[in-house]
PDB file of C-alpha atoms in Angstrom:
ATOM      1  CA  MET A 684     116.582  53.893  91.950  1.00 47.00           C
ATOM      2  CA  ALA A 685     114.534  56.838  90.602  1.00 48.00           C
ATOM      3  CA  GLU A 686     111.036  54.905  91.110  1.00 48.00           C
ATOM      4  CA  ASN A 687     112.457  53.963  94.854  1.00 51.00           C
ATOM      5  CA  LYS A 688     113.541  57.622  95.756  1.00 52.00           C
ATOM      6  CA  MET A 689     110.164  59.281  94.227  1.00 51.00           C
ATOM      7  CA  GLY A 690     107.953  56.837  96.081  1.00 60.00           C
ATOM      8  CA  PRO A 691     108.641  58.098  99.510  1.00 62.00           C
ATOM      9  CA  ASN A 692     108.199  61.765  98.689  1.00 61.00           C
ATOM     10  CA  LEU A 693     104.762  61.035  96.513  1.00 60.00           C
ATOM     11  CA  GLN A 694     103.656  59.495  99.744  1.00 59.00           C
ATOM     12  CA  ALA A 695     104.840  61.947 101.977  1.00 60.00           C
ATOM     13  CA  GLY A 696     102.892  64.693  99.368  1.00 65.00           C
ATOM     14  CA  ALA A 697      99.744  62.870  99.214  1.00 63.00           C
ATOM     15  CA  GLY A 698      99.935  62.453 102.927  1.00 62.00           C
ATOM     16  CA  ILE A 699     100.090  66.217 103.151  1.00 68.00           C
ATOM     17  CA  PHE A 700      97.400  66.848 100.777  1.00 64.00           C
ATOM     18  CA  ALA A 701      94.756  64.541 102.878  1.00 67.00           C
ATOM     19  CA  LYS A 702      95.383  66.325 105.668  1.00 67.00           C
ATOM     20  CA  ARG A 703      94.768  69.644 104.329  1.00 69.00           C
ATOM     21  CA  VAL A 704      91.630  68.088 102.622  1.00 67.00           C
ATOM     22  CA  GLN A 705      90.492  66.875 106.094  1.00 68.00           C
ATOM     23  CA  LYS A 706      91.217  69.979 107.680  1.00 71.00           C
ATOM     24  CA  SER A 707      89.120  71.681 105.024  1.00 71.00           C
ATOM     25  CA  LEU A 708      86.355  69.778 105.672  1.00 73.00           C
ATOM     26  CA  ASN A 709      86.346  70.061 109.528  1.00 72.00           C
ATOM     27  CA  ARG A 710      86.490  73.594 109.127  1.00 72.00           C
ATOM     28  CA  ALA A 711      83.428  73.682 106.701  1.00 73.00           C
ATOM     29  CA  GLN A 712      81.551  71.124 108.877  1.00 73.00           C
ATOM     30  CA  GLU A 713      82.454  73.374 111.846  1.00 68.00           C
ATOM     31  CA  LYS A 714      80.976  76.747 110.493  1.00 70.00           C
ATOM     32  CA  VAL A 715      78.192  74.677 109.341  1.00 71.00           C
ATOM     33  CA  LEU A 716      77.109  73.696 113.007  1.00 72.00           C
ATOM     34  CA  GLN A 717      77.797  76.954 113.901  1.00 69.00           C
ATOM     35  CA  LYS A 718      75.449  78.632 111.564  1.00 72.00           C
ATOM     36  CA  LEU A 719      72.714  76.160 112.310  1.00 68.00           C
ATOM     37  CA  GLY A 720      73.223  76.957 115.936  1.00 70.00           C
ATOM     38  CA  LYS A 721      74.257  73.528 117.369  1.00 66.00           C
ATOM     39  CA  THR A 722      78.065  74.697 118.296  1.00 69.00           C
ATOM     40  CA  MET A 723      78.918  77.961 120.367  1.00 67.00           C
ATOM     41  CA  GLU A 724      81.357  80.358 117.891  1.00 67.00           C
ATOM     42  CA  THR A 725      84.490  81.833 119.712  1.00 67.00           C
ATOM     43  CA  LYS A 726      83.779  86.018 119.197  1.00 71.00           C
ATOM     44  CA  ASP A 727      85.981  88.787 119.700  1.00 71.00           C
ATOM     45  CA  GLU A 728      83.700  91.837 119.454  1.00 77.00           C
ATOM     46  CA  GLN A 729      86.938  94.419 119.781  1.00 77.00           C
ATOM     47  CA  PHE A 730      88.639  92.454 117.188  1.00 75.00           C
ATOM     48  CA  GLU A 731      85.511  92.370 114.862  1.00 78.00           C
ATOM     49  CA  LEU A 732      84.796  96.065 115.312  1.00 81.00           C
ATOM     50  CA  CYS A 733      88.789  96.690 114.089  1.00 78.00           C
ATOM     51  CA  PHE A 734      88.058  94.308 110.938  1.00 80.00           C
ATOM     52  CA  GLN A 735      85.134  96.301 110.182  1.00 84.00           C
ATOM     53  CA  ASN A 736      86.942  99.391 110.257  1.00 83.00           C
ATOM     54  CA  LEU A 737      89.630  97.755 108.292  1.00 83.00           C
ATOM     55  CA  ASN A 738      87.151  97.206 105.725  1.00 86.00           C
ATOM     56  CA  LYS A 739      85.821 100.355 105.573  1.00 88.00           C
ATOM     57  CA  GLN A 740      89.303 102.397 105.296  1.00 86.00           C
ATOM     58  CA  GLN A 741      90.487  99.830 102.457  1.00 88.00           C
ATOM     59  CA  ILE A 742      87.415 101.145 100.707  1.00 91.00           C
ATOM     60  CA  ASP A 743      87.820 104.731 101.582  1.00 91.00           C
ATOM     61  CA  GLY A 744      91.535 104.287 100.582  1.00 89.00           C
ATOM     62  CA  SER A 745      90.958 102.677  97.173  1.00 92.00           C
ATOM     63  CA  ARG A 746      88.398 105.499  96.432  1.00 94.00           C
ATOM     64  CA  LEU A 747      91.101 108.362  97.545  1.00 93.00           C
ATOM     65  CA  PHE A 748      93.776 106.313  95.751  1.00 93.00           C
ATOM     66  CA  LYS A 749      91.680 105.975  92.485  1.00 96.00           C
ATOM     67  CA  ASP A 750      91.064 110.209  92.858  1.00 95.00           C
ATOM     68  CA  VAL A 751      94.856 110.839  93.412  1.00 94.00           C
ATOM     69  CA  LYS A 752      95.582 109.031  90.602  1.00 96.00           C
ATOM     70  CA  ALA A 753      93.239 110.777  88.026  1.00 97.00           C
ATOM     71  CA  TYR A 754      94.278 114.130  89.695  1.00 96.00           C
ATOM     72  CA  TYR A 755      98.089 113.462  88.968  1.00 96.00           C
ATOM     73  CA  ALA A 756      97.221 112.565  85.368  1.00 96.00           C
ATOM     74  CA  ALA A 757      95.599 115.591  84.654  1.00 97.00           C
ATOM     75  CA  VAL A 758      98.585 117.656  86.328  1.00 96.00           C
ATOM     76  CA  LYS A 759     100.786 116.222  83.636  1.00 96.00           C
ATOM     77  CA  ALA A 760      98.274 116.440  80.921  1.00 96.00           C
ATOM     78  CA  MET A 761      98.268 120.346  82.280  1.00 96.00           C
ATOM     79  CA  HIS A 762     101.888 120.207  81.923  1.00 95.00           C
ATOM     80  CA  GLU A 763     101.954 119.161  78.449  1.00 96.00           C
ATOM     81  CA  THR A 764      99.586 121.437  77.498  1.00 95.00           C
ATOM     82  CA  SER A 765     101.806 124.190  79.096  1.00 94.00           C
ATOM     83  CA  LYS A 766     104.690 123.211  76.970  1.00 93.00           C
ATOM     84  CA  ARG A 767     102.492 123.259  73.741  1.00 94.00           C
ATOM     85  CA  LEU A 768     101.384 126.781  74.569  1.00 93.00           C
ATOM     86  CA  SER A 769     104.963 127.967  75.084  1.00 91.00           C
ATOM     87  CA  GLN A 770     106.145 126.231  72.103  1.00 92.00           C
ATOM     88  CA  THR A 771     103.559 128.081  70.164  1.00 92.00           C
ATOM     89  CA  LEU A 772     104.189 131.374  71.887  1.00 89.00           C
ATOM     90  CA  ASN A 773     107.911 130.887  71.145  1.00 88.00           C
ATOM     91  CA  ASP A 774     107.053 130.152  67.448  1.00 89.00           C
ATOM     92  CA  ILE A 775     104.706 132.935  66.917  1.00 89.00           C
ATOM     93  CA  TYR A 776     106.310 135.744  68.683  1.00 86.00           C
ATOM     94  CA  GLU A 777     108.263 138.269  66.613  1.00 85.00           C
ATOM     95  CA  SER A 778     111.339 139.705  67.490  1.00 83.00           C
ATOM     96  CA  GLU A 779     110.768 143.215  67.350  1.00 84.00           C
ATOM     97  CA  TRP A 780     107.887 142.736  69.762  1.00 86.00           C
ATOM     98  CA  ASN A 781     108.333 143.943  73.167  1.00 86.00           C
ATOM     99  CA  GLY A 782     109.727 141.675  75.603  1.00 81.00           C
ATOM    100  CA  VAL A 783     110.917 139.030  73.323  1.00 82.00           C
ATOM    101  CA  GLU A 784     113.828 138.468  75.414  1.00 83.00           C
ATOM    102  CA  ASP A 785     111.943 137.619  78.504  1.00 87.00           C
ATOM    103  CA  LEU A 786     109.939 135.026  76.799  1.00 87.00           C
ATOM    104  CA  ALA A 787     112.576 132.054  76.930  1.00 86.00           C
ATOM    105  CA  VAL A 788     113.399 132.805  80.449  1.00 90.00           C
ATOM    106  CA  ILE A 789     109.310 132.847  81.310  1.00 90.00           C
ATOM    107  CA  THR A 790     108.544 129.341  79.408  1.00 90.00           C
ATOM    108  CA  GLU A 791     111.524 127.930  80.899  1.00 91.00           C
ATOM    109  CA  SER A 792     110.868 128.855  84.357  1.00 93.00           C
ATOM    110  CA  GLU A 793     107.275 127.776  84.148  1.00 92.00           C
ATOM    111  CA  ASP A 794     108.439 124.556  82.710  1.00 93.00           C
ATOM    112  CA  LEU A 795     110.603 123.777  85.668  1.00 95.00           C
ATOM    113  CA  LEU A 796     107.686 124.781  88.282  1.00 95.00           C
ATOM    114  CA  TRP A 797     105.525 121.857  86.580  1.00 95.00           C
ATOM    115  CA  ASN A 798     108.460 119.427  86.714  1.00 95.00           C
ATOM    116  CA  ASP A 799     108.927 120.129  90.297  1.00 96.00           C
ATOM    117  CA  TYR A 800     105.236 119.955  91.049  1.00 95.00           C
ATOM    118  CA  GLU A 801     104.556 116.716  89.046  1.00 95.00           C
ATOM    119  CA  GLU A 802     107.717 115.108  90.953  1.00 95.00           C
ATOM    120  CA  LYS A 803     106.467 116.125  94.451  1.00 95.00           C
ATOM    121  CA  LEU A 804     102.793 114.957  93.424  1.00 94.00           C
ATOM    122  CA  SER A 805     104.672 111.409  92.498  1.00 94.00           C
ATOM    123  CA  ASP A 806     106.922 111.433  95.738  1.00 93.00           C
ATOM    124  CA  GLN A 807     104.548 112.961  98.433  1.00 91.00           C
ATOM    125  CA  LEU A 808     101.135 111.952  97.136  1.00 91.00           C
ATOM    126  CA  VAL A 809     101.052 109.135  94.497  1.00 94.00           C
ATOM    127  CA  ARG A 810     103.615 106.408  96.028  1.00 93.00           C
ATOM    128  CA  THR A 811     102.399 107.263  99.697  1.00 91.00           C
ATOM    129  CA  MET A 812      98.961 106.649  98.846  1.00 91.00           C
ATOM    130  CA  GLU A 813     100.280 103.258  96.780  1.00 92.00           C
ATOM    131  CA  ASN A 814     102.423 101.957  99.664  1.00 89.00           C
ATOM    132  CA  TYR A 815      99.293 102.526 102.041  1.00 88.00           C
ATOM    133  CA  THR A 816      96.791 100.713  99.907  1.00 89.00           C
ATOM    134  CA  SER A 817      99.507  97.839  99.021  1.00 89.00           C
ATOM    135  CA  GLN A 818      99.263  96.735 102.795  1.00 85.00           C
ATOM    136  CA  PHE A 819      95.587  96.215 103.016  1.00 86.00           C
ATOM    137  CA  PRO A 820      95.914  92.436 101.164  1.00 88.00           C
ATOM    138  CA  GLU A 821      98.547  91.040 103.674  1.00 85.00           C
ATOM    139  CA  VAL A 822      96.535  92.441 106.418  1.00 83.00           C
ATOM    140  CA  LYS A 823      93.421  90.671 105.044  1.00 84.00           C
ATOM    141  CA  GLU A 824      95.119  87.497 104.668  1.00 85.00           C
ATOM    142  CA  ARG A 825      96.095  87.785 108.212  1.00 82.00           C
ATOM    143  CA  VAL A 826      92.640  88.084 109.244  1.00 81.00           C
ATOM    144  CA  ALA A 827      91.360  85.339 107.327  1.00 81.00           C
ATOM    145  CA  LYS A 828      94.624  83.004 108.972  1.00 81.00           C
ATOM    146  CA  ARG A 829      93.015  84.160 112.276  1.00 78.00           C
ATOM    147  CA  GLY A 830      89.587  83.199 111.480  1.00 78.00           C
ATOM    148  CA  ARG A 831      90.755  79.723 110.140  1.00 79.00           C
ATOM    149  CA  LYS A 832      92.757  78.910 113.506  1.00 78.00           C
ATOM    150  CA  LEU A 833      89.821  80.283 115.379  1.00 78.00           C
ATOM    151  CA  VAL A 834      87.683  77.731 113.719  1.00 78.00           C
ATOM    152  CA  ASP A 835      90.098  74.777 114.266  1.00 77.00           C
ATOM    153  CA  TYR A 836      90.152  75.498 117.863  1.00 75.00           C
ATOM    154  CA  ASP A 837      86.273  75.826 118.108  1.00 78.00           C
ATOM    155  CA  SER A 838      86.198  72.700 115.987  1.00 78.00           C
ATOM    156  CA  ALA A 839      88.842  70.858 118.748  1.00 75.00           C
ATOM    157  CA  ARG A 840      87.351  71.997 121.760  1.00 77.00           C
ATOM    158  CA  HIS A 841      83.347  71.082 120.373  1.00 78.00           C
ATOM    159  CA  HIS A 842      84.984  67.422 119.974  1.00 73.00           C
ATOM    160  CA  LEU A 843      86.326  67.435 123.022  1.00 77.00           C
ATOM    161  CA  GLU A 844      83.236  68.516 125.047  1.00 77.00           C
ATOM    162  CA  ALA A 845      81.537  65.834 123.410  1.00 77.00           C
ATOM    163  CA  LEU A 846      83.718  63.019 124.531  1.00 79.00           C
ATOM    164  CA  GLN A 847      83.387  64.198 128.109  1.00 80.00           C
ATOM    165  CA  GLY A 848      79.637  64.850 128.291  1.00 77.00           C
ATOM    166  CA  ALA A 849      79.490  60.940 126.525  1.00 75.00           C
ATOM    167  CA  LYS A 850      77.821  58.351 128.859  1.00 75.00           C
ATOM    168  CA  LYS A 851      80.264  56.142 128.002  1.00 78.00           C
ATOM    169  CA  LYS A 852      83.438  58.042 128.848  1.00 77.00           C
ATOM    170  CA  ASP A 853      86.594  56.941 126.657  1.00 73.00           C
ATOM    171  CA  ASP A 854      89.593  58.151 129.087  1.00 78.00           C
ATOM    172  CA  ALA A 855      92.286  57.132 126.683  1.00 78.00           C
ATOM    173  CA  LYS A 856      90.786  59.076 123.933  1.00 77.00           C
ATOM    174  CA  ILE A 857      89.645  62.021 125.915  1.00 78.00           C
ATOM    175  CA  ALA A 858      93.289  62.183 127.058  1.00 80.00           C
ATOM    176  CA  LYS A 859      94.680  62.043 123.123  1.00 76.00           C
ATOM    177  CA  VAL A 860      92.131  64.821 122.190  1.00 71.00           C
ATOM    178  CA  ALA A 861      93.075  66.853 125.043  1.00 76.00           C
ATOM    179  CA  SER A 862      96.622  66.390 124.208  1.00 76.00           C
ATOM    180  CA  LEU A 863      95.982  67.518 120.681  1.00 66.00           C
ATOM    181  CA  LEU A 864      93.823  70.632 121.528  1.00 67.00           C
ATOM    182  CA  LYS A 865      96.847  72.173 123.723  1.00 64.00           C
ATOM    183  CA  PRO A 866      98.905  72.863 120.612  1.00 58.00           C
ATOM    184  CA  THR A 867      95.550  74.289 119.210  1.00 55.00           C
ATOM    185  CA  LEU A 868      94.929  76.345 122.555  1.00 49.00           C
ATOM    186  CA  ARG A 869      98.723  77.616 121.853  1.00 51.00           C
ATOM    187  CA  ARG A 870      97.843  78.726 118.330  1.00 50.00           C
ATOM    188  CA  ASN A 871      94.745  80.263 119.650  1.00 51.00           C
ATOM    189  CA  SER A 872      96.605  82.445 122.199  1.00 52.00           C
ATOM    190  CA  MET A 873      98.967  83.115 118.823  1.00 45.00           C
ATOM    191  CA  CYS A 874      95.722  84.822 117.720  1.00 52.00           C
ATOM    192  CA  GLN A 875      95.684  86.989 120.605  1.00 52.00           C
ATOM    193  CA  LEU A 876      99.371  88.300 119.724  1.00 45.00           C
ATOM    194  CA  ILE A 877      97.952  88.951 116.033  1.00 48.00           C
ATOM    195  CA  ASN A 878      95.133  90.701 117.687  1.00 50.00           C
ATOM    196  CA  LEU A 879      97.549  93.387 119.084  1.00 41.00           C
ATOM    197  CA  ASP A 880      99.697  93.576 116.035  1.00 47.00           C
ATOM    198  CA  PHE A 881      96.238  93.971 113.747  1.00 46.00           C
ATOM    199  CA  LYS A 882      95.481  96.970 116.450  1.00 45.00           C
ATOM    200  CA  PHE A 883      98.932  98.239 115.836  1.00 40.00           C
ATOM    201  CA  TYR A 884      98.135  98.091 112.007  1.00 44.00           C
ATOM    202  CA  PHE A 885      94.432  99.931 112.477  1.00 42.00           C
ATOM    203  CA  MET A 886      96.431 102.664 114.531  1.00 40.00           C
ATOM    204  CA  PHE A 887      98.688 103.496 111.570  1.00 40.00           C
ATOM    205  CA  PHE A 888      95.977 102.984 109.052  1.00 39.00           C
TER     206      PHE A 888
END
């Protein structure tokens, strides 16, 4: 019984895998044809400009975040050095020296100031930069997904054009491919919506 239950599941999984492999092959073939100039690639110059801006901002953001973390580490090290200095002063300061009663207050106040500075750096700078840079992988993945959808659209469009331009036209096949292209066209329209979504990201990056 268990084998019978697993059989359809395995077949369904194999079917999904085969579709994914075929889609990858179709995309690879379409990209090769586009590079060879055999087919026309759908272009979006405005989006490409935004994508270049995204890459630049990711590089700049990563560089800035690296320097911010180095600065924060230096501040923490300076704080530790300040605490050691205060401890040394407390150890060597003689009780009969002038200002001995103020020393503890001064060193404690200094430590509080360092703690406040560290906390503000962490909350307002380090975490802000961390949140900023963490958005890039998600956006880049959506850009890649959009690119794959455009390749699928181009592949389907060129296939339909080839059928329509054939000497012996097969109306039934053309109608079938055209019906398959409609969902792809709708997905391409979704790319326009994704475009707007990306522009929203670009506005705030």
